Coordinates of C-alpha atoms in Angstrom, one line a residue:
M1 CA -5.9 -19.0 -22.2
T2 CA -5.3 -16.8 -25.2
E3 CA -7.3 -14.3 -27.2
K4 CA -8.0 -17.0 -29.7
T5 CA -10.4 -18.8 -27.4
V6 CA -14.1 -18.7 -28.1
R7 CA -14.8 -15.6 -26.1
P8 CA -12.7 -12.5 -25.2
R9 CA -10.8 -12.7 -21.9
S10 CA -13.0 -10.0 -20.4
V11 CA -16.1 -12.0 -20.9
L12 CA -14.5 -15.2 -19.6
R13 CA -13.3 -13.5 -16.5
R14 CA -16.8 -12.2 -15.8
T15 CA -18.1 -15.7 -15.8
M16 CA -15.7 -16.7 -13.1
L17 CA -18.2 -16.4 -10.2
A18 CA -20.5 -18.9 -11.9
G19 CA -17.8 -21.5 -12.2
T20 CA -15.8 -21.2 -9.1
A21 CA -18.0 -22.2 -6.2
G22 CA -16.4 -23.3 -3.0
V23 CA -13.0 -21.8 -2.8
L24 CA -10.9 -23.0 0.1
G25 CA -12.0 -23.1 3.7
G26 CA -14.5 -20.4 4.0
A27 CA -14.3 -18.5 0.8
V28 CA -16.8 -17.7 -1.7
L29 CA -19.9 -19.1 -3.3
R30 CA -21.2 -22.2 -1.7
P31 CA -21.2 -25.5 -3.7
T32 CA -24.3 -27.6 -3.9
T33 CA -22.7 -30.0 -1.3
V34 CA -20.5 -28.9 1.6
R35 CA -16.9 -29.7 1.1
S36 CA -15.6 -32.6 3.2
Q37 CA -13.1 -32.4 6.0
T38 CA -10.5 -34.0 3.7
G39 CA -10.3 -30.7 1.7
A40 CA -11.4 -32.4 -1.5
A41 CA -12.3 -29.8 -4.1
P42 CA -15.8 -29.7 -5.6
A43 CA -16.5 -30.1 -9.2
V44 CA -16.5 -26.7 -10.8
A45 CA -16.5 -27.2 -14.6
V46 CA -19.1 -24.9 -16.2
A47 CA -19.5 -24.7 -20.0
G48 CA -18.2 -21.4 -21.3
S49 CA -16.5 -20.4 -18.0
S50 CA -12.9 -19.6 -17.5
P51 CA -10.6 -22.4 -16.4
P52 CA -11.2 -23.5 -12.8
G53 CA -7.7 -22.6 -11.8
S54 CA -8.2 -19.0 -12.8
R55 CA -10.1 -18.4 -9.6
Y56 CA -6.7 -18.4 -7.9
G57 CA -5.2 -16.0 -10.5
D58 CA -4.2 -16.2 -14.1
P59 CA -0.4 -15.7 -14.8
A60 CA -1.2 -14.6 -18.4
W61 CA -3.5 -11.9 -16.9
W62 CA -0.9 -10.8 -14.4
A63 CA 1.7 -10.5 -17.1
Q64 CA -0.2 -7.5 -18.5
R65 CA 0.7 -5.5 -15.5
K66 CA 4.5 -5.1 -14.7
E67 CA 5.7 -2.7 -12.1
E68 CA 9.0 -1.7 -10.6
I69 CA 9.4 -3.1 -7.1
L70 CA 9.0 -0.4 -4.5
E71 CA 11.4 -0.4 -1.6
P72 CA 13.0 -3.7 -2.6
A73 CA 15.2 -3.9 0.5
L74 CA 12.3 -3.7 3.0
E75 CA 12.1 -7.0 4.9
I76 CA 8.8 -8.8 4.5
V77 CA 7.4 -11.8 6.5
D78 CA 4.4 -13.2 4.6
P79 CA 2.2 -14.5 7.4
H80 CA -0.5 -16.1 5.3
H81 CA -0.3 -18.4 2.3
H82 CA -1.3 -21.9 1.4
L83 CA 0.0 -25.0 -0.4
W84 CA -2.0 -27.6 -2.2
D85 CA -2.2 -30.0 -5.2
R86 CA -5.7 -30.2 -6.4
K87 CA -7.3 -31.4 -9.6
E88 CA -8.0 -27.9 -10.7
H89 CA -5.0 -26.1 -9.4
R90 CA -1.5 -26.6 -8.0
Y91 CA 0.4 -24.3 -5.6
L92 CA 3.4 -26.0 -4.2
L93 CA 7.0 -24.9 -3.5
D94 CA 7.8 -24.1 -7.1
Q95 CA 4.8 -21.8 -7.4
L96 CA 5.5 -20.2 -4.0
L97 CA 9.1 -19.6 -4.9
A98 CA 8.0 -17.9 -8.1
D99 CA 5.9 -15.5 -6.1
T100 CA 8.1 -14.8 -3.2
G101 CA 11.0 -14.4 -5.6
S102 CA 9.3 -11.9 -7.8
G103 CA 11.3 -9.0 -6.4
H104 CA 10.3 -8.2 -2.8
N105 CA 12.5 -9.1 0.1
I106 CA 10.5 -12.0 1.6
T107 CA 12.6 -13.5 4.4
H108 CA 10.1 -15.8 6.0
S109 CA 6.6 -17.1 5.5
V110 CA 3.8 -18.7 7.4
F111 CA 1.7 -21.5 6.0
V112 CA -2.0 -21.5 7.0
E113 CA -4.2 -24.6 6.9
C114 CA -6.2 -25.3 3.7
G115 CA -7.2 -29.0 4.1
S116 CA -4.1 -30.1 2.2
M117 CA -2.6 -33.6 2.2
Y118 CA -4.7 -34.9 5.1
R119 CA -4.0 -38.5 6.0
A120 CA -6.0 -41.0 4.1
D121 CA -6.2 -43.5 6.9
G122 CA -6.6 -43.6 10.7
P123 CA -9.0 -41.8 13.1
A124 CA -10.8 -38.9 11.4
E125 CA -9.7 -36.4 14.1
M126 CA -6.1 -37.2 13.4
K127 CA -6.2 -36.8 9.6
P128 CA -5.2 -33.1 9.7
V129 CA -1.9 -34.1 11.2
G130 CA -1.0 -35.1 7.6
E131 CA -1.1 -31.5 6.5
I132 CA 1.5 -30.6 9.2
E133 CA 3.8 -33.4 8.0
F134 CA 3.5 -32.3 4.4
V135 CA 4.2 -28.6 5.1
N136 CA 7.1 -29.4 7.5
G137 CA 8.7 -31.3 4.6
T138 CA 8.4 -28.2 2.4
A139 CA 9.8 -26.0 5.2
A140 CA 12.8 -28.4 5.5
M141 CA 13.4 -28.1 1.8
S142 CA 13.5 -24.3 2.2
A143 CA 15.6 -24.4 5.3
S144 CA 18.3 -26.3 3.3
G145 CA 19.2 -23.1 1.5
Q146 CA 19.1 -24.8 -1.9
F147 CA 16.1 -22.7 -2.9
G148 CA 17.3 -19.2 -1.8
K149 CA 17.6 -17.2 1.3
S150 CA 13.9 -17.1 2.2
R151 CA 12.8 -19.4 5.0
L152 CA 9.4 -20.4 3.7
C153 CA 6.8 -22.1 5.9
A154 CA 9.0 -21.2 8.9
G155 CA 5.7 -21.1 10.9
I156 CA 2.9 -23.6 10.3
V157 CA -0.7 -23.2 11.2
G158 CA -2.8 -26.3 11.0
H159 CA -6.4 -27.5 11.8
A160 CA -7.8 -29.3 14.7
D161 CA -11.5 -29.8 15.3
L162 CA -12.3 -27.8 18.4
R163 CA -15.7 -29.5 18.5
L164 CA -13.8 -32.5 20.1
G165 CA -13.7 -30.5 23.3
D166 CA -11.0 -31.5 25.8
S167 CA -10.0 -34.5 23.7
V168 CA -8.6 -32.1 20.9
A169 CA -5.5 -32.0 23.1
R170 CA -4.3 -35.3 21.6
V171 CA -4.6 -33.9 18.1
L172 CA -2.7 -30.7 19.0
E173 CA 0.1 -32.6 20.7
A174 CA 0.5 -34.8 17.5
E175 CA 0.6 -31.7 15.4
I176 CA 3.2 -30.1 17.6
A177 CA 5.4 -33.2 17.2
A178 CA 4.8 -33.3 13.4
G179 CA 5.8 -29.7 13.1
D180 CA 9.3 -30.3 14.5
G181 CA 9.4 -26.9 16.2
R182 CA 7.5 -25.0 13.5
F183 CA 3.9 -25.6 14.5
R184 CA 2.4 -22.4 15.9
G185 CA -1.4 -22.8 16.1
I186 CA -4.6 -23.8 14.4
R187 CA -7.4 -22.4 12.4
H188 CA -10.9 -23.8 12.9
S189 CA -13.0 -21.9 10.3
V190 CA -16.3 -20.6 11.8
V191 CA -17.6 -18.8 8.7
W192 CA -21.4 -18.7 8.8
D193 CA -24.0 -16.5 7.1
P194 CA -27.7 -17.0 6.7
S195 CA -27.4 -16.8 3.0
E196 CA -26.9 -20.1 1.3
M197 CA -24.7 -18.2 -1.2
F198 CA -21.7 -18.3 1.1
S199 CA -19.6 -21.3 2.1
R200 CA -19.5 -22.6 5.7
G201 CA -16.1 -24.0 5.0
R202 CA -14.7 -27.5 5.4
T203 CA -15.9 -27.4 9.0
N204 CA -19.5 -26.8 8.0
A205 CA -19.7 -24.3 10.8
S206 CA -22.9 -23.7 12.6
Q207 CA -24.4 -20.4 13.7
H208 CA -22.8 -19.1 17.0
Q209 CA -20.1 -21.8 16.9
M210 CA -17.8 -19.8 19.0
A211 CA -20.2 -19.7 21.9
D212 CA -20.7 -23.5 22.0
T213 CA -19.6 -25.0 25.3
T214 CA -17.8 -28.0 23.9
W215 CA -16.1 -25.9 21.2
R216 CA -14.8 -23.5 23.9
A217 CA -13.5 -26.4 25.9
G218 CA -11.4 -27.3 22.9
F219 CA -10.4 -23.7 22.5
A220 CA -9.2 -23.6 26.1
R221 CA -6.6 -26.2 25.3
L222 CA -4.7 -23.8 23.0
A223 CA -3.1 -21.4 25.5
P224 CA -1.6 -24.0 27.8
L225 CA 0.3 -25.4 24.7
N226 CA 1.4 -21.9 23.6
L227 CA -0.7 -22.1 20.5
T228 CA -2.5 -19.4 18.6
F229 CA -6.0 -19.3 17.0
E230 CA -6.6 -18.0 13.5
A231 CA -10.1 -16.6 13.3
W232 CA -11.6 -16.9 9.8
L233 CA -15.2 -15.6 9.8
Y234 CA -17.4 -13.1 8.0
H235 CA -17.9 -9.5 9.1
P236 CA -21.3 -10.0 10.8
Q237 CA -19.6 -12.3 13.3
L238 CA -16.9 -9.9 14.5
M239 CA -18.8 -9.1 17.8
E240 CA -19.0 -12.8 18.5
L241 CA -15.2 -13.0 18.1
A242 CA -14.8 -10.1 20.5
D243 CA -16.8 -12.0 23.1
L244 CA -14.5 -15.0 22.6
A245 CA -11.4 -12.9 22.9
R246 CA -12.7 -11.4 26.2
A247 CA -13.4 -14.8 27.6
F248 CA -9.9 -16.1 26.8
P249 CA -7.5 -13.2 27.3
Q250 CA -4.5 -15.4 27.5
T251 CA -5.0 -16.9 24.0
T252 CA -3.6 -15.0 21.0
I253 CA -6.3 -14.6 18.3
I254 CA -5.3 -13.7 14.8
L255 CA -8.1 -12.2 12.8
N256 CA -7.8 -13.3 9.2
H257 CA -8.4 -11.1 6.2
V258 CA -9.4 -7.9 8.0
G259 CA -12.5 -9.7 9.3
G260 CA -14.0 -10.9 6.0
P261 CA -16.2 -8.0 4.8
L262 CA -18.8 -9.5 2.4
G263 CA -19.7 -7.6 -0.8
I264 CA -21.7 -9.8 -3.1
G265 CA -25.2 -11.5 -3.0
P266 CA -27.4 -10.0 -0.3
Y267 CA -24.6 -7.5 0.6
A268 CA -24.0 -6.2 -3.0
D269 CA -26.2 -3.1 -2.6
K270 CA -25.4 -2.5 1.0
K271 CA -21.7 -1.5 0.9
E272 CA -22.0 1.6 3.1
E273 CA -24.1 -0.3 5.7
T274 CA -21.6 -3.2 5.6
F275 CA -18.6 -1.0 6.1
A276 CA -20.3 0.6 9.1
V277 CA -21.1 -2.8 10.7
W278 CA -17.6 -4.1 9.9
K279 CA -15.9 -0.9 11.3
A280 CA -17.8 -1.2 14.6
G281 CA -16.7 -4.9 14.9
I282 CA -13.1 -3.9 14.2
A283 CA -13.2 -1.2 16.8
E284 CA -14.5 -3.6 19.4
L285 CA -11.9 -6.2 18.6
G286 CA -9.2 -3.5 18.7
K287 CA -9.9 -3.1 22.4
C288 CA -8.9 -6.8 23.0
Q289 CA -5.2 -6.8 23.4
N290 CA -4.9 -10.5 22.6
V291 CA -6.2 -10.0 19.1
V292 CA -4.0 -9.3 16.1
V293 CA -5.2 -8.5 12.6
K294 CA -4.0 -9.6 9.2
L295 CA -4.1 -6.8 6.7
G296 CA -5.1 -8.4 3.4
G297 CA -7.5 -10.9 1.9
L298 CA -9.5 -8.1 0.2
G299 CA -9.0 -9.5 -3.3
M300 CA -11.1 -12.6 -2.9
L301 CA -14.2 -13.2 -4.9
F302 CA -16.8 -12.6 -2.2
G303 CA -15.4 -9.2 -1.1
M304 CA -16.1 -5.6 -2.0
F305 CA -14.2 -5.3 -5.2
D306 CA -14.5 -6.6 -8.8
F307 CA -10.9 -6.4 -10.0
H308 CA -11.2 -10.1 -11.2
T309 CA -13.7 -9.0 -13.8
R310 CA -11.4 -6.6 -15.6
E311 CA -9.7 -7.3 -18.9
T312 CA -6.4 -6.1 -17.5
P313 CA -5.2 -6.3 -13.9
P314 CA -5.3 -3.3 -11.6
S315 CA -2.2 -1.3 -10.7
S316 CA -0.8 -1.1 -7.2
E317 CA -2.1 2.4 -7.0
E318 CA -5.6 1.2 -7.8
L319 CA -5.4 -1.6 -5.2
A320 CA -4.1 0.8 -2.6
R321 CA -6.8 3.3 -3.2
A322 CA -9.5 0.6 -3.0
Y323 CA -8.1 -1.1 0.1
K324 CA -7.2 2.1 2.0
P325 CA -10.4 2.5 4.1
Y326 CA -10.1 -1.1 5.4
I327 CA -6.4 -1.1 6.0
E328 CA -6.3 2.3 7.7
T329 CA -9.3 1.4 9.9
C330 CA -7.6 -1.7 11.1
I331 CA -4.3 0.0 11.8
A332 CA -6.0 2.7 13.7
A333 CA -7.9 0.2 15.8
F334 CA -5.0 -2.3 16.4
G335 CA -1.8 -0.2 15.8
P336 CA 1.3 -1.4 14.0
D337 CA 2.2 -3.6 17.0
R338 CA -0.9 -5.8 16.3
G339 CA -1.2 -5.6 12.5
M340 CA 0.6 -7.5 9.7
F341 CA 0.3 -7.3 6.0
E342 CA -0.5 -10.7 4.3
S343 CA -0.5 -12.0 0.8
N344 CA -3.3 -14.7 1.2
F345 CA -1.9 -16.4 -1.9
P346 CA -3.1 -18.0 -4.0
P347 CA -6.7 -16.9 -3.4
D348 CA -5.9 -13.2 -3.6
G349 CA -4.2 -13.9 -6.9
V350 CA -7.6 -13.6 -8.5
S351 CA -7.2 -9.8 -8.2
S352 CA -3.5 -9.2 -8.7
S353 CA -0.1 -10.7 -8.9
Y354 CA 2.0 -11.2 -5.8
A355 CA 4.5 -8.5 -6.7
V356 CA 1.8 -5.9 -7.5
L357 CA 0.0 -6.7 -4.2
W358 CA 3.0 -6.0 -2.1
N359 CA 3.6 -2.8 -4.0
A360 CA 0.1 -1.8 -3.0
F361 CA 0.8 -2.5 0.7
K362 CA 4.0 -0.5 0.5
R363 CA 2.0 2.4 -0.9
L364 CA -0.6 2.1 1.9
A365 CA 2.2 2.2 4.5
A366 CA 4.1 5.2 2.9
G367 CA 3.0 7.6 5.7
Y368 CA 4.2 5.5 8.6
S369 CA 7.6 5.8 10.3
A370 CA 10.4 3.3 9.5
D371 CA 9.7 1.6 12.9
E372 CA 6.0 1.3 12.2
K373 CA 6.6 -0.1 8.7
A374 CA 9.1 -2.6 10.1
K375 CA 6.4 -3.9 12.4
L376 CA 3.6 -4.0 9.8
F377 CA 5.8 -5.9 7.2
S378 CA 7.8 -8.2 9.4
G379 CA 8.1 -7.4 13.1
T380 CA 4.5 -8.2 14.3
A381 CA 4.6 -11.5 12.3
K382 CA 7.9 -12.5 13.7
R383 CA 6.7 -11.9 17.3
V384 CA 3.3 -13.5 16.9
Y385 CA 4.6 -16.6 15.1
R386 CA 7.9 -16.7 17.1
L387 CA 10.2 -16.6 14.0
A388 CA 13.9 -16.2 14.3

């Protein structure tokens, strides 16, 4: 998009929320129909809105903000990104390489499920195995060394429907085999809010899903297979996750995106109240030694900030200032041993470029010791995802 389009960029960006319903598994505004388990994207074209792909970030917009890379030698393991090829947006190895090669020292990355490349045929419960097969191929390409020193998708997190109960074991075993040593765990989105404004993800989660007996029977199959669970939910559900963590102390639970604080719709005018509820949930989860937190995901459209509406992208200083209360609260509750910075790309690209985002994280970690920074940027992720 250029300045020669019908409306100025600033106006077009402000229309984004109207035209970008149903971002991947559990993100923002809910489409008129729930997304299918195949991960097919909803129709999002709205007259006068910005291009659908811009909900994942606009490279022309990013280009207005160039920064020198801070601490370029600091090792980073990016523990949360996606890959897909959708009608409205493509994020495959080429795009991932452009981001991870933008100046920071990204040595490894972890792919997290997004309903990508599911099998077209066969039993419905086995279709997510296709995503593991697809990503493992990308990981093998990276491992060849032909695309640089980074080992991208060195860890793979897939999806398996825990509502299958005990029988989910068959799916998990197939994913372990498909991952060829890279498969580390699953994410079964449990995002739920009474407001119809928010997506309930590809899983169409029900209220109190994590307390369901059959769902928990499926969850119980993770630890025996040495698999982790990625928890993607909204901030009012944090206490429910704490109950799950206490019930399954042997299962490593990884809280995605600092626990999903909501900041739009019915939460738009309640930010202080939301922060207090969110902080109490984080404090409770911090007591559970089997829970680890991902420090990021704050740039998505449903959150507390409106960087995506600006004519020019924010600086890393602005991002760090805005994200500081959330990041510092999480590190205080979990400690560097159980915290890891994440990019959450491409969704967080709606608020900044990859390079500027990691600069912001480095600014946020400036007051920590070298050992603590090493854990936050790479050590915790390496341990949790068993990366060499």
